[in-house]
Amino acid sequence: MKLPPLNALPAFEAVARLNSFTKAADELNVSQSAVSHQIRALESYLGEDLFTRKGRNLSLTEQGQNYWEAISSSLNQIERASEQVQGIASSEVRLALFSSFAVRWLIPNLPSLQREHPEVDLQLDMKNESPVLSDHTADCFITIHGESKGYTMDLLYTEKLFPICSRNYWNHICDTLYQAGIIDSLTPTHIPAESLFQFPLLSTISIFCKPKQDWLLWAYAGRLRVPDSVKFQQFSHMLLTLEAARHHQGIALTNDYMYDPERDSDLVRLPCHDFITEDKFYFAFKTSRRNEPSIMKVRQWIKKTARTSGLA
C-alpha cells in the first residue's frame, strides 16, 4: 500500500478548512513553520500545488479542492471508527436544511427531541438553497435532492401549495364575495377559486425561480386562467410572503410546513384547491454512517415527528 506522508494529512485538512496556516497551527498545537513543512512535503509527494498564495490571500487549487474533499471525509471516518472502538459515542450532530423549514417546522418541534434524547447535541446549519451533501457541510441533511450516491434518503414530505391569508383579510374576502352574490354565507365552506383573482396575490419568486409562477401553476391545476388584471406583489422568500399575508396585504400560497393551524391562529387556509409541486423533502445521511447512534436518533425522531405532525 503506497500512502502519502500521513502526518501531513491533518495539517492539510486543517489549513484547507480554516483557510489559514496560522489558525491550523493553533488548532494542531504546533508551529506555523511545522504546518508549512508538512504541506510542502505533501505537495512534493503528490507533485501538485495544493494552494495558491497571493500576498496574504490563500486559496485551494482545483487539485487541492478535490484532494481535500476526498481525504477529509476519510479522516472523519477514521476518527469515528476509532471512537467506536474506544466506546466513545459522539453526541454532536450537524443538520443542514432550508432556513424556512428550520424556522417554521423544525425549531418549534425541537422540545420533543430534547425531551426524548437530551444526550443529543443537534447543531443547525440553515441554508437558502438545498444543502450540498458532504461531510464538510453536515452529518445529515433535509434536502430536495432525492438521489445521491452513498447516501440514504428518507422521504418526509411531498410539497403542496394552497392559498392562505390573515383572518381579518378573510373576513374582507367573505364580505366582498357575499355582497357580490358569489357566496351565500359569510362563513363559506368553499369559495370559487377564480374569485381570488379580484384580490391582491402575494407571490414567492424563490419557489419556482420565476415571478408569478406559483400562482400560474396553482391556477393551471384548477383549470383556470389568471386574468391580466390581477394585482401581484412579489417576494423573494416564502417567509416574507407569509408575513405579508399575516399583515393583511393579500392572499399567499404556502405549504404544510410553513403553516400550522394551531400556532398560526391569525391565518386562515382558504377553502379552495391546492396543487402538488415537484419538490419532495428527504432526510439524508451517508449510508456508511448508519451505525452512528446520534444520527440514527435524529433520523428516527424526524421521521416520527413528520408523521405525527401531519407533514408526512
Coordinates of C-alpha atoms in Angstrom, one line a residue:
M1 CA 0.0 0.0 0.0
K2 CA 1.5 3.3 -1.1
L3 CA 0.4 6.1 1.1
P4 CA 1.3 9.8 1.3
P5 CA 3.1 11.2 4.4
L6 CA 0.3 10.6 6.9
N7 CA 1.3 13.3 9.4
A8 CA 0.8 15.8 6.6
L9 CA -2.9 15.0 6.1
P10 CA -4.3 16.5 9.3
A11 CA -2.2 19.6 8.6
F12 CA -3.5 19.9 5.1
E13 CA -7.1 19.3 6.2
A14 CA -6.9 22.0 8.9
V15 CA -5.3 24.6 6.5
A16 CA -7.9 23.9 3.8
R17 CA -10.8 24.1 6.3
L18 CA -9.6 27.2 8.1
N19 CA -8.0 28.8 5.1
S20 CA -5.1 29.8 7.3
F21 CA -1.7 28.4 8.2
T22 CA -1.7 30.3 11.5
K23 CA -5.2 29.0 12.6
A24 CA -4.3 25.5 11.5
A25 CA -1.1 25.6 13.6
D26 CA -3.1 26.9 16.6
E27 CA -5.7 24.1 16.3
L28 CA -3.0 21.4 15.9
N29 CA -0.9 23.0 18.7
V30 CA 2.3 23.1 16.5
S31 CA 4.3 25.9 15.0
Q32 CA 3.3 27.6 11.7
S33 CA 6.6 26.5 10.2
A34 CA 5.8 22.9 11.1
V35 CA 2.5 23.2 9.2
S36 CA 4.2 24.8 6.2
H37 CA 6.8 22.0 6.2
Q38 CA 4.0 19.3 6.2
I39 CA 2.2 21.0 3.3
R40 CA 5.4 21.2 1.3
A41 CA 6.1 17.6 1.9
L42 CA 2.6 16.6 0.8
E43 CA 2.8 18.8 -2.3
S44 CA 6.2 17.3 -3.1
Y45 CA 4.8 13.7 -2.8
L46 CA 1.8 14.5 -4.9
G47 CA 3.6 16.5 -7.5
E48 CA 0.9 19.2 -7.4
D49 CA 0.4 22.6 -5.8
L50 CA -2.5 22.3 -3.3
F51 CA -2.7 26.0 -2.5
T52 CA -2.2 29.3 -4.4
R53 CA -0.7 32.1 -2.4
K54 CA -1.1 35.7 -3.5
G55 CA 0.2 38.0 -0.8
R56 CA -1.9 37.3 2.3
N57 CA -4.6 35.6 0.3
L58 CA -4.7 31.8 0.4
S59 CA -6.9 29.5 -1.7
L60 CA -7.1 25.9 -2.7
T61 CA -6.1 24.9 -6.3
E62 CA -8.6 22.8 -8.2
Q63 CA -6.4 19.7 -7.4
G64 CA -6.3 20.9 -3.8
Q65 CA -10.1 21.2 -3.5
N66 CA -10.6 17.7 -5.0
Y67 CA -8.0 16.2 -2.6
W68 CA -9.5 18.0 0.4
E69 CA -12.9 16.6 -0.4
A70 CA -11.5 13.1 -0.6
I71 CA -9.1 13.0 2.4
S72 CA -11.2 15.0 4.9
S73 CA -14.1 12.5 4.5
S74 CA -11.6 9.7 5.0
L75 CA -10.1 11.3 8.1
N76 CA -13.5 11.8 9.6
Q77 CA -14.3 8.1 9.0
I78 CA -11.0 7.1 10.7
E79 CA -11.9 9.4 13.7
R80 CA -15.4 7.9 14.0
A81 CA -14.2 4.3 13.7
S82 CA -11.5 4.9 16.4
E83 CA -14.2 6.4 18.7
Q84 CA -16.4 3.4 18.2
V85 CA -13.6 1.0 19.1
Q86 CA -12.8 3.1 22.2
G87 CA -16.5 3.1 23.1
I88 CA -16.8 6.9 22.6
A89 CA -20.1 7.9 21.0
S90 CA -20.3 11.4 19.7
S91 CA -23.4 13.3 20.8
E92 CA -22.9 16.1 18.4
V93 CA -25.0 16.0 15.2
R94 CA -24.8 18.7 12.5
L95 CA -28.0 19.1 10.5
A96 CA -28.1 21.2 7.3
L97 CA -31.5 22.3 6.0
F98 CA -33.5 25.1 4.4
S99 CA -33.9 28.1 6.6
S100 CA -37.7 28.2 6.1
F101 CA -38.0 24.5 7.1
A102 CA -35.9 25.1 10.1
V103 CA -37.7 28.2 11.3
R104 CA -41.3 27.2 10.6
W105 CA -41.2 23.4 11.3
L106 CA -38.1 22.0 12.9
I107 CA -37.4 24.6 15.7
P108 CA -41.0 24.6 17.0
N109 CA -40.8 20.8 17.3
L110 CA -37.3 20.6 18.9
P111 CA -38.5 20.5 22.5
S112 CA -39.7 16.9 21.9
L113 CA -36.3 15.9 20.6
Q114 CA -34.7 17.4 23.7
R115 CA -37.1 15.6 26.0
E116 CA -36.7 12.2 24.2
H117 CA -32.9 12.5 23.6
P118 CA -31.3 15.0 25.9
E119 CA -27.9 13.5 25.2
V120 CA -28.1 14.6 21.5
D121 CA -26.4 17.9 20.7
L122 CA -28.2 19.0 17.5
Q123 CA -26.5 21.9 15.7
L124 CA -28.5 23.5 12.9
D125 CA -26.9 25.0 9.7
M126 CA -29.6 26.8 7.8
K127 CA -29.3 27.3 4.1
N128 CA -31.0 29.4 1.5
E129 CA -30.8 26.5 -1.0
S130 CA -30.9 22.7 -0.7
P131 CA -27.7 21.9 1.1
V132 CA -24.7 20.2 -0.5
L133 CA -24.4 16.6 0.6
S134 CA -20.9 16.5 2.1
D135 CA -19.2 15.7 5.4
H136 CA -17.8 19.3 5.2
T137 CA -21.4 20.7 5.3
A138 CA -23.0 18.5 7.9
D139 CA -23.6 15.0 9.3
C140 CA -27.2 14.8 8.0
F141 CA -29.5 16.9 5.8
I142 CA -33.0 17.8 4.9
T143 CA -32.9 18.2 1.1
I144 CA -35.0 18.1 -2.0
H145 CA -32.4 16.1 -3.9
G146 CA -33.8 12.6 -3.9
E147 CA -30.8 10.5 -5.1
S148 CA -27.1 10.8 -4.3
K149 CA -24.6 8.0 -4.4
G150 CA -23.6 6.8 -1.0
Y151 CA -26.5 8.4 0.8
T152 CA -29.7 7.0 2.4
M153 CA -32.8 9.1 1.7
D154 CA -36.0 9.0 3.8
L155 CA -39.0 10.7 2.2
L156 CA -40.5 13.2 4.7
Y157 CA -42.9 15.3 2.7
T158 CA -44.3 15.9 -0.8
E159 CA -44.9 19.6 -1.1
K160 CA -48.3 21.0 -2.0
L161 CA -49.2 24.7 -2.1
F162 CA -52.5 26.2 -1.0
P163 CA -53.9 29.8 -0.5
I164 CA -53.8 31.5 2.8
C165 CA -54.5 35.0 4.2
S166 CA -54.9 36.7 7.5
R167 CA -58.2 36.2 9.5
N168 CA -59.1 39.9 9.1
Y169 CA -58.5 39.7 5.3
W170 CA -60.5 36.5 5.1
N171 CA -63.4 38.5 6.6
H172 CA -62.9 41.1 4.0
I173 CA -62.9 38.5 1.2
C174 CA -66.1 36.9 2.5
D175 CA -67.9 40.2 2.8
T176 CA -66.8 41.2 -0.7
L177 CA -68.0 37.9 -2.3
Y178 CA -71.2 37.9 -0.3
Q179 CA -72.1 41.4 -1.4
A180 CA -71.4 40.4 -5.0
G181 CA -73.7 37.4 -4.7
I182 CA -70.8 34.9 -5.3
I183 CA -71.3 33.1 -2.0
D184 CA -74.5 32.8 0.1
S185 CA -72.9 32.8 3.5
L186 CA -70.3 34.9 5.4
T187 CA -68.8 31.6 6.7
P188 CA -68.5 29.6 3.5
T189 CA -67.0 26.1 3.4
H190 CA -66.0 26.6 -0.2
I191 CA -65.4 29.6 -2.5
P192 CA -64.9 29.6 -6.3
A193 CA -61.1 29.6 -6.9
E194 CA -61.5 32.2 -9.7
S195 CA -62.9 34.7 -7.2
L196 CA -59.4 35.0 -5.6
F197 CA -58.2 36.9 -8.7
Q198 CA -60.0 40.1 -7.7
F199 CA -57.8 40.3 -4.6
P200 CA -54.0 41.0 -4.4
L201 CA -52.0 37.8 -4.8
L202 CA -48.7 37.5 -2.9
S203 CA -46.1 35.6 -4.9
T204 CA -42.9 33.9 -3.8
I205 CA -40.2 34.1 -6.6
S206 CA -37.9 31.5 -5.0
I207 CA -40.3 28.6 -5.2
F208 CA -40.1 28.3 -9.0
C209 CA -37.4 30.9 -9.6
K210 CA -39.8 32.9 -11.7
P211 CA -42.2 35.8 -10.8
K212 CA -45.9 34.8 -10.5
Q213 CA -45.1 31.1 -11.4
D214 CA -46.5 29.8 -8.1
W215 CA -49.9 31.3 -8.8
L216 CA -49.9 30.5 -12.5
L217 CA -49.3 26.8 -11.7
W218 CA -52.0 26.9 -8.9
A219 CA -54.4 28.3 -11.5
Y220 CA -53.4 25.7 -14.1
A221 CA -54.0 22.9 -11.5
G222 CA -57.6 24.3 -11.2
R223 CA -58.0 24.6 -14.9
L224 CA -58.2 28.4 -14.6
R225 CA -56.6 31.3 -16.5
V226 CA -55.1 34.2 -14.5
P227 CA -56.6 37.5 -15.8
D228 CA -54.2 40.2 -16.9
S229 CA -56.0 42.5 -14.3
V230 CA -54.7 40.6 -11.3
K231 CA -52.5 42.6 -8.9
F232 CA -49.4 40.7 -7.8
Q233 CA -46.9 41.5 -5.1
Q234 CA -43.5 39.7 -5.4
F235 CA -41.4 38.4 -2.5
S236 CA -38.0 36.7 -2.7
H237 CA -38.8 34.2 0.1
M238 CA -41.8 32.4 1.4
L239 CA -41.1 33.6 5.0
L240 CA -41.6 37.2 3.7
T241 CA -44.7 36.3 1.7
L242 CA -46.2 34.7 4.8
E243 CA -45.5 37.8 6.9
A244 CA -47.1 40.0 4.2
A245 CA -50.2 37.8 4.3
R246 CA -50.2 38.0 8.1
H247 CA -50.3 41.8 7.8
H248 CA -53.4 41.7 5.6
Q249 CA -51.7 42.6 2.3
G250 CA -53.4 39.9 0.2
I251 CA -53.5 36.1 -0.4
A252 CA -50.4 34.0 -0.4
L253 CA -49.6 30.4 -1.4
T254 CA -47.9 28.4 1.3
N255 CA -47.3 24.7 2.3
D256 CA -47.8 22.4 5.2
Y257 CA -44.5 23.0 7.0
M258 CA -44.9 26.8 6.8
Y259 CA -48.4 26.8 8.2
D260 CA -49.6 25.2 11.5
P261 CA -53.3 25.9 12.3
E262 CA -52.7 25.8 16.0
R263 CA -49.7 28.2 16.0
D264 CA -51.0 30.4 13.2
S265 CA -54.5 31.1 14.5
D266 CA -54.3 34.6 12.9
L267 CA -54.1 32.9 9.5
V268 CA -56.9 31.2 7.5
R269 CA -56.4 28.4 4.9
L270 CA -58.9 29.3 2.1
P271 CA -61.4 26.6 1.1
C272 CA -60.0 26.2 -2.5
H273 CA -58.0 23.6 -4.3
D274 CA -54.3 23.0 -3.7
F275 CA -51.6 21.6 -6.0
I276 CA -48.7 19.3 -5.6
T277 CA -45.3 20.7 -6.7
E278 CA -42.4 18.5 -7.9
D279 CA -40.4 19.1 -4.7
K280 CA -40.0 16.2 -2.3
F281 CA -38.2 16.7 1.0
Y282 CA -35.9 14.0 2.3
F283 CA -33.9 13.3 5.4
A284 CA -30.4 12.3 4.1
F285 CA -27.3 10.8 5.7
K286 CA -24.3 9.0 4.5
T287 CA -25.1 5.3 4.4
S288 CA -21.7 4.4 5.8
R289 CA -22.7 6.3 9.0
R290 CA -25.8 4.2 9.6
N291 CA -24.4 2.7 12.8
E292 CA -23.8 6.1 14.5
P293 CA -26.3 6.3 17.4
S294 CA -26.8 10.1 17.5
I295 CA -27.5 10.3 13.7
M296 CA -29.9 7.4 14.0
K297 CA -31.7 9.0 16.9
V298 CA -32.2 12.2 15.0
R299 CA -33.3 10.3 11.9
Q300 CA -36.0 8.3 13.8
W301 CA -37.2 11.4 15.7
I302 CA -37.6 13.5 12.5
K303 CA -39.4 10.6 10.7
K304 CA -41.8 10.1 13.6
T305 CA -42.4 13.9 14.0
A306 CA -43.1 14.3 10.3
R307 CA -45.8 11.6 10.7
T308 CA -47.4 12.8 13.9
S309 CA -47.4 16.4 12.9
G310 CA -49.3 15.6 9.7
L311 CA -46.4 16.5 7.4
A312 CA -45.7 13.1 6.0

